[in-house]
XYZ file of C-alpha atoms in Angstrom:
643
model
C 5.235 37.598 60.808
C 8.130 37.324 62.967
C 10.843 40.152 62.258
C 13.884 41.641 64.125
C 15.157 44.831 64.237
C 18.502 45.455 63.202
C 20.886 48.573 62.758
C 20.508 51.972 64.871
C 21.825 54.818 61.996
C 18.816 56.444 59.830
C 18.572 55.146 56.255
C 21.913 56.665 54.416
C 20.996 54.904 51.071
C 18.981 56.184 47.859
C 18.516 54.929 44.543
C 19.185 56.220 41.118
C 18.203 54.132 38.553
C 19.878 51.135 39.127
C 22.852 52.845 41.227
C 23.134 53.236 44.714
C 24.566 55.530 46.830
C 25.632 55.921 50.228
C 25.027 59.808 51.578
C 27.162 59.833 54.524
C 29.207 63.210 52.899
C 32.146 61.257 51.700
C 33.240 60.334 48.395
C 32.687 56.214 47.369
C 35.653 54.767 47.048
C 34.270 50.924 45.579
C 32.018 50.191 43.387
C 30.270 46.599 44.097
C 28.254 45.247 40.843
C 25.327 42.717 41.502
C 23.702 42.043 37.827
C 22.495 45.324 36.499
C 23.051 47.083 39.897
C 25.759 49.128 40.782
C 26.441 49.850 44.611
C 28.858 53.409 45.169
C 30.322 52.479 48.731
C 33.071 52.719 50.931
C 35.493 50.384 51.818
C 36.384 50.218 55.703
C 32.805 49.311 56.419
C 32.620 47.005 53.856
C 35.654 44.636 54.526
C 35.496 45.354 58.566
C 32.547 42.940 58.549
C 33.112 40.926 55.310
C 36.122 38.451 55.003
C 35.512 38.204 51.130
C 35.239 41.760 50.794
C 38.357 42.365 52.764
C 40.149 39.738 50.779
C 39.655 41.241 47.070
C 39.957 44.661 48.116
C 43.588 43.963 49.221
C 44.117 42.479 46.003
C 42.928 45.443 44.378
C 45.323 47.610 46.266
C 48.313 45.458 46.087
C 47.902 45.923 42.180
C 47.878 49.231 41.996
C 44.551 49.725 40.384
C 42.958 53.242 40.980
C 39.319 52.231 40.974
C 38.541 49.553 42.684
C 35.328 48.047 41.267
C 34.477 44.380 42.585
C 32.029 42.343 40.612
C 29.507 39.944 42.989
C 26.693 39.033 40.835
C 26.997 35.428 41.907
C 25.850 36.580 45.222
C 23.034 34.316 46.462
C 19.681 35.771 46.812
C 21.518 39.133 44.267
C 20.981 42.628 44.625
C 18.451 42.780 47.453
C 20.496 40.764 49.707
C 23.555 42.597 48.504
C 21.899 45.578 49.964
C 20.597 44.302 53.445
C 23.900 42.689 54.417
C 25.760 46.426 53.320
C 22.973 48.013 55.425
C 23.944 46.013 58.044
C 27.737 46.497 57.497
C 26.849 50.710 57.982
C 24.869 49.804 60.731
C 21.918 51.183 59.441
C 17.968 50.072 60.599
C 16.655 47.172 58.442
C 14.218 44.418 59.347
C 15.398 40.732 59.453
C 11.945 38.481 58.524
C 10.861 35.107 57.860
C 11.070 36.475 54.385
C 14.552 37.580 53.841
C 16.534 35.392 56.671
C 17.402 32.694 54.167
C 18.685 35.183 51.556
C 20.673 36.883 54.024
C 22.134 33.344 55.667
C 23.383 32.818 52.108
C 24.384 36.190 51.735
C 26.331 36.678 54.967
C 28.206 33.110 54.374
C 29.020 33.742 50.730
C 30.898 37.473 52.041
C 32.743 35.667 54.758
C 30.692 37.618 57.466
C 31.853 35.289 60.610
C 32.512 36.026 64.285
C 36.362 36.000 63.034
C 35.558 39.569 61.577
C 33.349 41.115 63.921
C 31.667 40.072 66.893
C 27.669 39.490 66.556
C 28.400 39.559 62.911
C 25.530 38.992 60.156
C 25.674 34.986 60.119
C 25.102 34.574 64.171
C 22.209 37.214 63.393
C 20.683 35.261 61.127
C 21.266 31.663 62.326
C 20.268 32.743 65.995
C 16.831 34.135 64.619
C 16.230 31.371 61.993
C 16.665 29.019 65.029
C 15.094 30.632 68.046
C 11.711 32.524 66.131
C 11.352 31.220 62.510
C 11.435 27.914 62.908
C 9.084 27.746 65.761
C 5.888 29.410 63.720
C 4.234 27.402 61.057
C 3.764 30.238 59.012
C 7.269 31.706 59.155
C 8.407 28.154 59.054
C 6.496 28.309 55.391
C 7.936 31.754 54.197
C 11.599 30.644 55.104
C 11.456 27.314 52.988
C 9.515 29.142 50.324
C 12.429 31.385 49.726
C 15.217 28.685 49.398
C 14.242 27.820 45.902
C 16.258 30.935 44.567
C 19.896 29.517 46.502
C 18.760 25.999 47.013
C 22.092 24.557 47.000
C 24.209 26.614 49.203
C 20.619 26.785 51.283
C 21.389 22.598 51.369
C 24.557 22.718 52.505
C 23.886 24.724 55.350
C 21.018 22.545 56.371
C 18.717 26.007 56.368
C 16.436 23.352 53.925
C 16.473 20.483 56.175
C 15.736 22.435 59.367
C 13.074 24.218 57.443
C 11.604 21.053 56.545
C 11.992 18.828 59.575
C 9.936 22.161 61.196
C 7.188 21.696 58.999
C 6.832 18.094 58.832
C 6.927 18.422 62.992
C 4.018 21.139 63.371
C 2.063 19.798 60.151
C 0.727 16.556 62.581
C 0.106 18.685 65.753
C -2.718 21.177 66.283
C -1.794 24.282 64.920
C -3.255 26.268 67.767
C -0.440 25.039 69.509
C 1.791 27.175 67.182
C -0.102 30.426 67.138
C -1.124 33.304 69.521
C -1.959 32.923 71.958
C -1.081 29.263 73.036
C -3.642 26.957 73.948
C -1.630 24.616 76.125
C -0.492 23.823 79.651
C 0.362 27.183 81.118
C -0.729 29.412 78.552
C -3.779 30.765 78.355
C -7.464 29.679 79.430
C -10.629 30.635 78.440
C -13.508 32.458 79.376
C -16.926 31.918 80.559
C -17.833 33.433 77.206
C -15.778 31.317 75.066
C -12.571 33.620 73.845
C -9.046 32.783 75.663
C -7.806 34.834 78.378
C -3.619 35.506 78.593
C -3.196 36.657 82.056
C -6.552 37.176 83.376
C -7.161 39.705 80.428
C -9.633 38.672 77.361
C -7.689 38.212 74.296
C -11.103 38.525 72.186
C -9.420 35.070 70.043
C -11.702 32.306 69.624
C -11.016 28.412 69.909
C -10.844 27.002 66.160
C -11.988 23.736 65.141
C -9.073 22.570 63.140
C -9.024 19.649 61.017
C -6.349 17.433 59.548
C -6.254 18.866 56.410
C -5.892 22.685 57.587
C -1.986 22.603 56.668
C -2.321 21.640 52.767
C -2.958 25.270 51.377
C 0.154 26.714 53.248
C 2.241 23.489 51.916
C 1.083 23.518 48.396
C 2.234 26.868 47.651
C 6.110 25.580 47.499
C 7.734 24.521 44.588
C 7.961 20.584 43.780
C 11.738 19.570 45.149
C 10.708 21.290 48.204
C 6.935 19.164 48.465
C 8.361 16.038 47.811
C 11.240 16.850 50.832
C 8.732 17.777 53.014
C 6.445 14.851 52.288
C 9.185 12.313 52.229
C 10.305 13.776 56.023
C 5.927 13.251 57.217
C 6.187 9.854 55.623
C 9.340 9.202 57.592
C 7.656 10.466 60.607
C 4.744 8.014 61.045
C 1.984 10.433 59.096
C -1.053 8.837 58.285
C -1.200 7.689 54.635
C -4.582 9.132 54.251
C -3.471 12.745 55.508
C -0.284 12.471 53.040
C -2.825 11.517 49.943
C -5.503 14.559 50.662
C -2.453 16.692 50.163
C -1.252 15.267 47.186
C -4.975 15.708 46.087
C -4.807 19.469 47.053
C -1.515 19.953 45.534
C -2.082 18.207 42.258
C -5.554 19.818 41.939
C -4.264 23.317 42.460
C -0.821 22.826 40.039
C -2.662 20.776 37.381
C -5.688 22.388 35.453
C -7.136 19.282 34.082
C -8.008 17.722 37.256
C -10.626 20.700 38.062
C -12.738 20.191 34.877
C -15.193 18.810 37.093
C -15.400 20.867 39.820
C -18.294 23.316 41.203
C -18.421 26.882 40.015
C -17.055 28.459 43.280
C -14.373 25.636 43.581
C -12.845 26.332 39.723
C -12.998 30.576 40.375
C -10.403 29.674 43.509
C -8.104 27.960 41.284
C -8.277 30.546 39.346
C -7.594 33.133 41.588
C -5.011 31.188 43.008
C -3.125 30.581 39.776
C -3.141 33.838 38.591
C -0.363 33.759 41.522
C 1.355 32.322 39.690
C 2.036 31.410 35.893
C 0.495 28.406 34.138
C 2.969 25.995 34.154
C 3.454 24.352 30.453
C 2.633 21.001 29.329
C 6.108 19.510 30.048
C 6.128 21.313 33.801
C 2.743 19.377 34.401
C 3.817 16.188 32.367
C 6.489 16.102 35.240
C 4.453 16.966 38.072
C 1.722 14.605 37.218
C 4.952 11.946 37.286
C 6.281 13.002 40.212
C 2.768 12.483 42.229
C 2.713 9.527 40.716
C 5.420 8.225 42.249
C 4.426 9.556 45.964
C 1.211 7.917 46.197
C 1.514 4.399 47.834
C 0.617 1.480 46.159
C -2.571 0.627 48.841
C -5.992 -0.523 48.237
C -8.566 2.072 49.708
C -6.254 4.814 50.309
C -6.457 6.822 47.213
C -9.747 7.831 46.096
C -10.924 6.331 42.932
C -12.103 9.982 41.862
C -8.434 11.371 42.025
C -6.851 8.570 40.790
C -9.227 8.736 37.223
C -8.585 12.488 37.124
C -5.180 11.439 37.242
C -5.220 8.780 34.505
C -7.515 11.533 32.203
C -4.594 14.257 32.759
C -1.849 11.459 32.522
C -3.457 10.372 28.874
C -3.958 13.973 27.623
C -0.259 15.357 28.322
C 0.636 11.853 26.832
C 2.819 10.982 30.059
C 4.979 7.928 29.646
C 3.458 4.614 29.521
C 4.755 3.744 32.958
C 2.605 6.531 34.348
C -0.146 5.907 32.906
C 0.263 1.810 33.819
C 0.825 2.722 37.297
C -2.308 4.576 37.342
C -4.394 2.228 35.874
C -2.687 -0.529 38.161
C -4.135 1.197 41.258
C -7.018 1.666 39.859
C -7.660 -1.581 39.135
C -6.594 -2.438 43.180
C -10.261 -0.525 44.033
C -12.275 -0.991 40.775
C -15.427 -2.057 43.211
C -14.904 1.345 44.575
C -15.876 3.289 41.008
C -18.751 4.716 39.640
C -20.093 4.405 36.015
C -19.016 8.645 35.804
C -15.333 7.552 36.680
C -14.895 4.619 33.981
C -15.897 7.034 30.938
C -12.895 8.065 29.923
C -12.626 9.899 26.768
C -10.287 8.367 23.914
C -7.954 10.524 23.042
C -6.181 8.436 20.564
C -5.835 9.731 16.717
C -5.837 6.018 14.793
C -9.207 4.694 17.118
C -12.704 6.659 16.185
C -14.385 5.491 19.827
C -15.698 7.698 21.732
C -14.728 5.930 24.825
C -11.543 4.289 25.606
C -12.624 0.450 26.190
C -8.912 -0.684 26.073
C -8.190 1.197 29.143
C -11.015 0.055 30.953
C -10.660 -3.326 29.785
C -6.697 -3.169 31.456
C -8.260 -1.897 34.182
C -10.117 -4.677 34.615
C -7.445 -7.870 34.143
C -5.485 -5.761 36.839
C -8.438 -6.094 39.638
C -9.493 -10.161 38.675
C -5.762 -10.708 38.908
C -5.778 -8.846 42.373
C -8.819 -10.586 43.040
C -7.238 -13.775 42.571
C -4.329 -13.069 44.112
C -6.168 -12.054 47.400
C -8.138 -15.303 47.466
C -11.180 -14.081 45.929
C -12.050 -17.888 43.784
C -14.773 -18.854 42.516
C -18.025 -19.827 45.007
C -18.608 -23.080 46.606
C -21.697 -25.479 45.664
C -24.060 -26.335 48.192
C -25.998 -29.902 48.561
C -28.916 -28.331 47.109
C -26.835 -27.682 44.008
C -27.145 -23.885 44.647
C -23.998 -21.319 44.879
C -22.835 -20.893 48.706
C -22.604 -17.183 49.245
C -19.479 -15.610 50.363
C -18.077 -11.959 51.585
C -14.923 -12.248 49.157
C -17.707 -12.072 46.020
C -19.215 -8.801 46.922
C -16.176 -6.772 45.267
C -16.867 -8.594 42.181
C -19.958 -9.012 41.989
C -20.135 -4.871 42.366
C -17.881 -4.805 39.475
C -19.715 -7.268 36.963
C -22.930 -4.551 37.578
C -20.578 -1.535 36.868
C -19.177 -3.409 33.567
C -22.662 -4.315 32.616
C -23.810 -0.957 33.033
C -20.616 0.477 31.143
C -21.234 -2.134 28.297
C -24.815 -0.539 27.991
C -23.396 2.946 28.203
C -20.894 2.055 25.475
C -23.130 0.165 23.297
C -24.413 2.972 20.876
C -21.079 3.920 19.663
C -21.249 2.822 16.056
C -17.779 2.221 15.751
C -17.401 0.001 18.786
C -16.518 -3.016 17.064
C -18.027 -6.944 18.407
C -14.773 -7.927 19.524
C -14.024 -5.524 21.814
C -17.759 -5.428 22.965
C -17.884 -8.837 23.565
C -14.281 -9.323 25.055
C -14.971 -6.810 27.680
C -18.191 -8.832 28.432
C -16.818 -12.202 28.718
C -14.166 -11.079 30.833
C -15.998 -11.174 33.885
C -16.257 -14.661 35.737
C -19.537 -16.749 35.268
C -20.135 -17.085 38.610
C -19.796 -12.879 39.335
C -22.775 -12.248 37.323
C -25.894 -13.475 39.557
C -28.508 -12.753 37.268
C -27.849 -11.478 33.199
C -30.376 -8.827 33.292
C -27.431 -6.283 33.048
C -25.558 -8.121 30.092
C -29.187 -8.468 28.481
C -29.419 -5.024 28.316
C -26.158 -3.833 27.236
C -26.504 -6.924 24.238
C -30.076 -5.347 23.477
C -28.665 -2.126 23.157
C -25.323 -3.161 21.093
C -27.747 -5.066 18.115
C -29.813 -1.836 17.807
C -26.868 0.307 17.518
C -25.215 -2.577 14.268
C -28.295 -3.250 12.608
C -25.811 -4.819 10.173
C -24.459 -7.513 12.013
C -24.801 -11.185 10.344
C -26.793 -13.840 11.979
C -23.866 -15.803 12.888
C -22.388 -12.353 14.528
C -25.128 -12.264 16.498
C -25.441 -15.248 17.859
C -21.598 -14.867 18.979
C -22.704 -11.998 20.558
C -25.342 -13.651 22.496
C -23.376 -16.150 23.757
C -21.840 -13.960 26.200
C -25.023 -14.531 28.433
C -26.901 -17.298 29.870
C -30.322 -17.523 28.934
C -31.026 -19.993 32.666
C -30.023 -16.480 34.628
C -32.177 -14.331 33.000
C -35.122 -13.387 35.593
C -39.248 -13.451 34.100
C -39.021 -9.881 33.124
C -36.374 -10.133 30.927
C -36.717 -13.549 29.338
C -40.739 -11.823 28.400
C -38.928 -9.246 26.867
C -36.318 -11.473 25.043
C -38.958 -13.613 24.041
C -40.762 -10.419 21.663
C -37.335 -8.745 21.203
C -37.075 -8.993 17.226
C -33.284 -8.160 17.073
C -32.043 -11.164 18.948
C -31.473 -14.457 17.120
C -34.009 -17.578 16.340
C -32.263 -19.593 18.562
C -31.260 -17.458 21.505
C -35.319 -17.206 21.563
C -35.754 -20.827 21.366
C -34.022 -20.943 24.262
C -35.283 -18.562 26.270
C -38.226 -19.747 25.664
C -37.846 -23.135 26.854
C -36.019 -21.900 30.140
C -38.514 -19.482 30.742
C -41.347 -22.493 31.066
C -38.778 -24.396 33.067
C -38.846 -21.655 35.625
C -42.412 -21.170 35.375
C -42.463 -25.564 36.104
C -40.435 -25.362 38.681
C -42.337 -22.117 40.512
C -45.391 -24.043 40.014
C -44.475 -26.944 42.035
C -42.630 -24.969 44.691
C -46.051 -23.442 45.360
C -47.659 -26.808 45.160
C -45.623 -28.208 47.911
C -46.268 -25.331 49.937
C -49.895 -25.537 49.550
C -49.532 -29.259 50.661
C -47.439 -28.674 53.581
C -50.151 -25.971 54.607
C -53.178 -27.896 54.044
C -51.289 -30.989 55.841
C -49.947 -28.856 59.041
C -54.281 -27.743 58.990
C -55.220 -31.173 58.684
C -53.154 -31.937 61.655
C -54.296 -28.895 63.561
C -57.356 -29.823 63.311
C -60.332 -27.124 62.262
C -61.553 -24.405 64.396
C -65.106 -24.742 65.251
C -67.429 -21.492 64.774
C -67.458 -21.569 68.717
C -63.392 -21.259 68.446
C -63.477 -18.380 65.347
C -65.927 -16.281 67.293
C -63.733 -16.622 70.313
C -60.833 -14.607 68.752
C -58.693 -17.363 66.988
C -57.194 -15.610 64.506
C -54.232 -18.016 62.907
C -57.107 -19.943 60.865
C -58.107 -16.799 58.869
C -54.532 -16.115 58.151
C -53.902 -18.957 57.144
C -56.812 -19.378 54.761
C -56.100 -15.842 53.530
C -51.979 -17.509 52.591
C -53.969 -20.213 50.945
C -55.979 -18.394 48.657
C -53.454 -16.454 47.523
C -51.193 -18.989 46.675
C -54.165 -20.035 44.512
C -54.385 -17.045 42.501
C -50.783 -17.193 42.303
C -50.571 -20.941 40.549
C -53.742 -19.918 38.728
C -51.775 -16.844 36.823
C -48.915 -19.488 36.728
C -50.802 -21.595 34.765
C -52.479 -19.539 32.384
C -48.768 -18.224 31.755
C -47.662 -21.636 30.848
C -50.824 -21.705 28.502
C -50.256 -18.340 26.554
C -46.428 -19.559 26.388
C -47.397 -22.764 24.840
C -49.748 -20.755 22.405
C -46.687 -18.755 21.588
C -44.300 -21.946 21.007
C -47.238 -23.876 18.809
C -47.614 -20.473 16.893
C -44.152 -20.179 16.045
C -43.882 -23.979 14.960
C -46.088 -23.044 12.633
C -44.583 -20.633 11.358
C -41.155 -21.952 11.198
C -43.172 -25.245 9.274
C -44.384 -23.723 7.107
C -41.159 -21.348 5.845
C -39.875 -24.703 5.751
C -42.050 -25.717 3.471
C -42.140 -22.722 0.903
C -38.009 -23.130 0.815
C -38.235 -26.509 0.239
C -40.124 -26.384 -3.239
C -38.505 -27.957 -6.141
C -35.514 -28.321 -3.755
C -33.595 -31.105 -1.994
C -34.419 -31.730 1.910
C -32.221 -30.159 3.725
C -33.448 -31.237 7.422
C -34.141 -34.797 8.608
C -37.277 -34.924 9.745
C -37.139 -38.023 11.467
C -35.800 -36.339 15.113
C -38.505 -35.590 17.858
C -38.236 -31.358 19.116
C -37.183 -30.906 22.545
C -38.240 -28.189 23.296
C -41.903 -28.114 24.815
C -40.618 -31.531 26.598
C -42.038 -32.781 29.379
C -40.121 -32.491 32.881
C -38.655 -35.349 32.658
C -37.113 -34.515 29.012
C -35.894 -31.592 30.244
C -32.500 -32.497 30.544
C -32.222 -33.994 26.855
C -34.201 -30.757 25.254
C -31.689 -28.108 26.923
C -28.478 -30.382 25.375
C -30.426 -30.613 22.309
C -30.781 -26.548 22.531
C -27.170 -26.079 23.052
C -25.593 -28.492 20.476
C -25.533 -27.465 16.863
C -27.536 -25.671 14.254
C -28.790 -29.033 12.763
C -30.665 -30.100 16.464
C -32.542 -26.569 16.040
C -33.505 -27.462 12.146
C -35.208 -30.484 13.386
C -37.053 -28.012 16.024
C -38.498 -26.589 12.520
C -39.366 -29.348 10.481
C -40.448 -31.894 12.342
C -44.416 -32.096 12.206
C -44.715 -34.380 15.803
C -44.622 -31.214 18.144
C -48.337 -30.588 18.002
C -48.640 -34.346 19.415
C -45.640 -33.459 22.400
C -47.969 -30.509 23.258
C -50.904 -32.511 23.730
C -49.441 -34.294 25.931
C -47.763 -31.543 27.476
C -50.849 -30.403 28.337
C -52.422 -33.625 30.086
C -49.569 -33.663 32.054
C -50.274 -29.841 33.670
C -53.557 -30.916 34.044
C -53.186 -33.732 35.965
C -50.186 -32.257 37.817
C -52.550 -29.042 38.674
């Protein structure tokens, strides 16, 4: 720490409770009071260095008072100052530091202590030393603008703050090597064969450190908030990267804010600790206006505040109950980077009174509107449709495609809660474009899930429910699942059903035109003769070994499509004959006069999936009807002679 030596007398001051006196063998003659301190002086020293003092002590006198007593306790920076600037009007030894130099600047301009008075009086001391050795260390930089929270304003108007600050903000970009000893630059020192610097010729011993970016935030995070945001605002003006100004609003807000290191490691929450015990805790209202404040100074930029800081953030922001504009700031930028998230970082806790959830959905759900409207704003629309009827893929659907998986996989997460009600559920769901979801797998789940949790819903609830997916992008796994799962409704396994032997159809004659195209290109080839095989031709092996697999591939194909018409026929059946026993000594209540659509052939495709999708009535007729056995028949012929 930088320090100056000033003063050649030996200490002529002691302390008695909380008087002072000076021992020089004569009689006080003032009495200065600073607060509860009482200073027993003299007066030619006093007012040959200090304007002010010299000022009311002729008052005093041209009164007529006897004891002249002089009351300073608006003194900046109080008793101790008080007491270095009269050490330094006796002339007695002090030390002028990167600790006290502020206080004393104050100090010496509140008394009046000029050049006018004295020559090399206390306010060229201290300017000269704040200019020409404080302010060119980092660290003394630090302790000086630490120390100007106590006489902030009259530490303002002498621009002690703003040369403080504009020192900081200078070194805080630059290697900080540069600002320590000894100097690793052009003419200072070099280094050795063995790695430490030499000053001189001579080994110093000091190693070259490895400093990142971020070495500065501890040093700057230990100032109060007026003086961060200053010395932020003055880096911003500067040209500082916006990711270097964000990781120390990270490290500021995480060691000022308890709530954001709830997650933290072990070691990571004992430095806190340690660290705050520095300090006190500030109270709820001291962080509710930090955690405002920081809001404020982050910018408004996709990808340049984490997504982890900004939910610790919003989790803080909701439990202090900050104002709504806070909180909608925060929940704005995260919605600028929602592809960015994780499952962890959208369960937020709901911390509301009148809502029993254990999650808050409404906050993700805000969340949410604010990326597809930044999504929409940036250009990300809906895909283009190819020739071949197929979706054209493009870069711009990767961010939402990410995000449909992380909503389907917070739907799921969500889904147990028993007092999540449908509306919300299935809002959040439908919210997400049609086209962002690929494949329903996801959504399947998190539906699944939701109907085990509400065994109570109502048929008509649950289909409502249901129709937040589409049954056509469902892959084989999970229409064989949806096809045995017991919870979902009739008609939603009707229909996947029927899709699922449409896929199986149309996998089936893929694999048929492949096998023609190989046996033609063969035919064309012409065959190997033994002659050829024994001569090392290997591309007619491999290509009968492609052609017998695709074989055992159409052949489980095929017995697929059987067992799922065995299913279908089995479940007419059934769905006859409840027909039947509900219809006894009762009106009809279902024509029976319609033909099913649903084990159609491919042609009838296209009428059996509208039929699917119309009404209730078109699925009655499904139920009653007694042709379908006939419609399978001839189902059947028709895989026969198309196998």
């Amino acid at each position: 720490m930088a320090c100056l030596k000033l003063g050649s007398r030996a200490d002529v001051f002691r302390k008695q409770g909380q008087d002072w006196y000076c021992t020089t063998g004569l009689p006080s003659d003032i009495t200065v009071v600073v607060g509860e301190q009482s200073f027993h002086l003299h007066k030619f020293p006093l007012l040959s260095k200090s304007g002010l003092l010299e000022r009311l002590i002729r008052e005093k006198i041209e009164k007529g008072e006897d004891s002249c007593a002089i009351d300073l306790s608006d003194i900046p920076g109080g008793a101790k100052a008080f007491e270095l600037a009269a050490r330094f009007c006796y002339g007695v030894k002090f030390e002028l530091t990167s600790s006290n130099v502020v206080h004393l600047r104050c100090a010496s301009e509140y008394l009046e202590m000029t050049e006018d008075i004295a020559e090399g009086n206390l306010i060229a001391q201290t300017e000269n030393f704040l200019t020409q050795t404080v302010l060119k260390s980092w660290k003394d930089s630090i302790k000086a603008l630490h120390t100007c929270d106590d006489v902030i304003d009259l530490a303002e108007k002498l621009q002690v703050v703003k040369k403080c600050i504009d020192s900081v903000a200078t070194k805080s970009s630059t290697d900080p090597d540069v600002f320590g000893w000894p100097v690793a630059q052009y003419g200072g020192p070099t280094q050795s064969p063995g790695g430490s610097f030499l000053w001189n010729g001579i080994s110093t011993g000091a190693r070259p450190r490895n400093c990142s970016s971020d070495w500065w935030y501890d040093d700057v995070s230990c100032l109060s908030l007026p003086l961060y945001k200053k010395v932020i605002s003055a880096m911003e003006y500067r040209g500082v990267n916006q990711d270097i100004i964000v990781g120390s609003l990270n490290h500021y807000a995480k060691r000022r804010l308890p709530g954001l290191n709830r997650r933290k490691s072990i070691s990571d929450v004992s430095n806190c600790l340690s660290v705050s015990t520095l300090t006190a805790m500030p109270s709820e209202e001291e962080q509710r206006y930090l955690l405002e404040e920081i809001d404020r100074l982050l910018p408004f930029q996709r990808g340049v505040t984490s997504c982890k800081l900004l939910f610790g953030l919003l989790r803080t922001a909701i439990f202090l109950k900050a104002s709504s504009s806070c909180m909608s700031n925060l929940e704005r930028r995260i919605g600028l980077q929602l592809d960015k998230a994780t499952l962890e970082d959208l369960l937020i806790t709901n911390m509301s009174e009148s809502i029993e959830m254990l999650y808050d959905v409404d906050c993700v759900h805000r969340i949410l509107d604010h990326f597809l409207a930044m999504d929409q704003e940036t250009g990300g629309a809906s895909p283009g449709i190819g020739e071949d009827g197929h979706l054209l893929a493009s870069p711009s659907l990767l961010p939402i495609t990410m995000v449909a998986k992380l909503i389907d996989g917070y739907l799921a997460e969500v889904a147990p809660d028993a007092n999540l009600k449908l509306p919300k559920f299935r809002s959040l769901a439908a919210a997400i474009p049609d086209y962002a979801r690929p494949i329903d797998d996801g959504l399947y789940r998190a539906v699944d899930i939701y109907l085990k949790a509400h065994p109570h819903l109502s048929e008509s609830e649950k289909e409502e429910l249901c129709r937040v997916m589409d049954c056509q992008k469902l892959s084989l796994e999970a229409c064989t699942h949806a096809a045995q799962n017991e919870r979902l409704p009739l008609r939603v396994i009707v229909q996947v059903l029927f899709f699922e032997q449409l896929q199986l159809r149309s996998s089936i004659a893929e694999c048929l035109m492949i096998s023609e195209n190989l046996e033609g290109g063969s035919r064309q080839l012409g065959m190997p003769t033994s002659s050829e095989q024994h001569r090392g031709g290997v591309g007619w092996p491999l290509a009968a070994r492609e052609n017998h697999a695709l074989r055992e591939g159409m052949d489980g194909m095929k017995q697929r499509v059987a067992e799922l018409e065995k299913e279908c026929s089995t479940m007419r059946e059934e769905i006859a004959r409840l027909g039947r026993s509900r219809s006894t000594g009762k009106s009809r209540l279902f024509s029976l006069g319609a033909k099913p659509q649903i084990c159609s052939t491919a042609k009838d495709a296209t009428p059996a999936k509208a039929t699917m999708a119309s009404d209730d009535d078109k699925l009655a007729v499904v139920k009653a009807d007694a042709t379908p056995r006939l419609k399978l028949s001839r189902h059947k012929k028709n895989l026969s002679i198309e196998a």
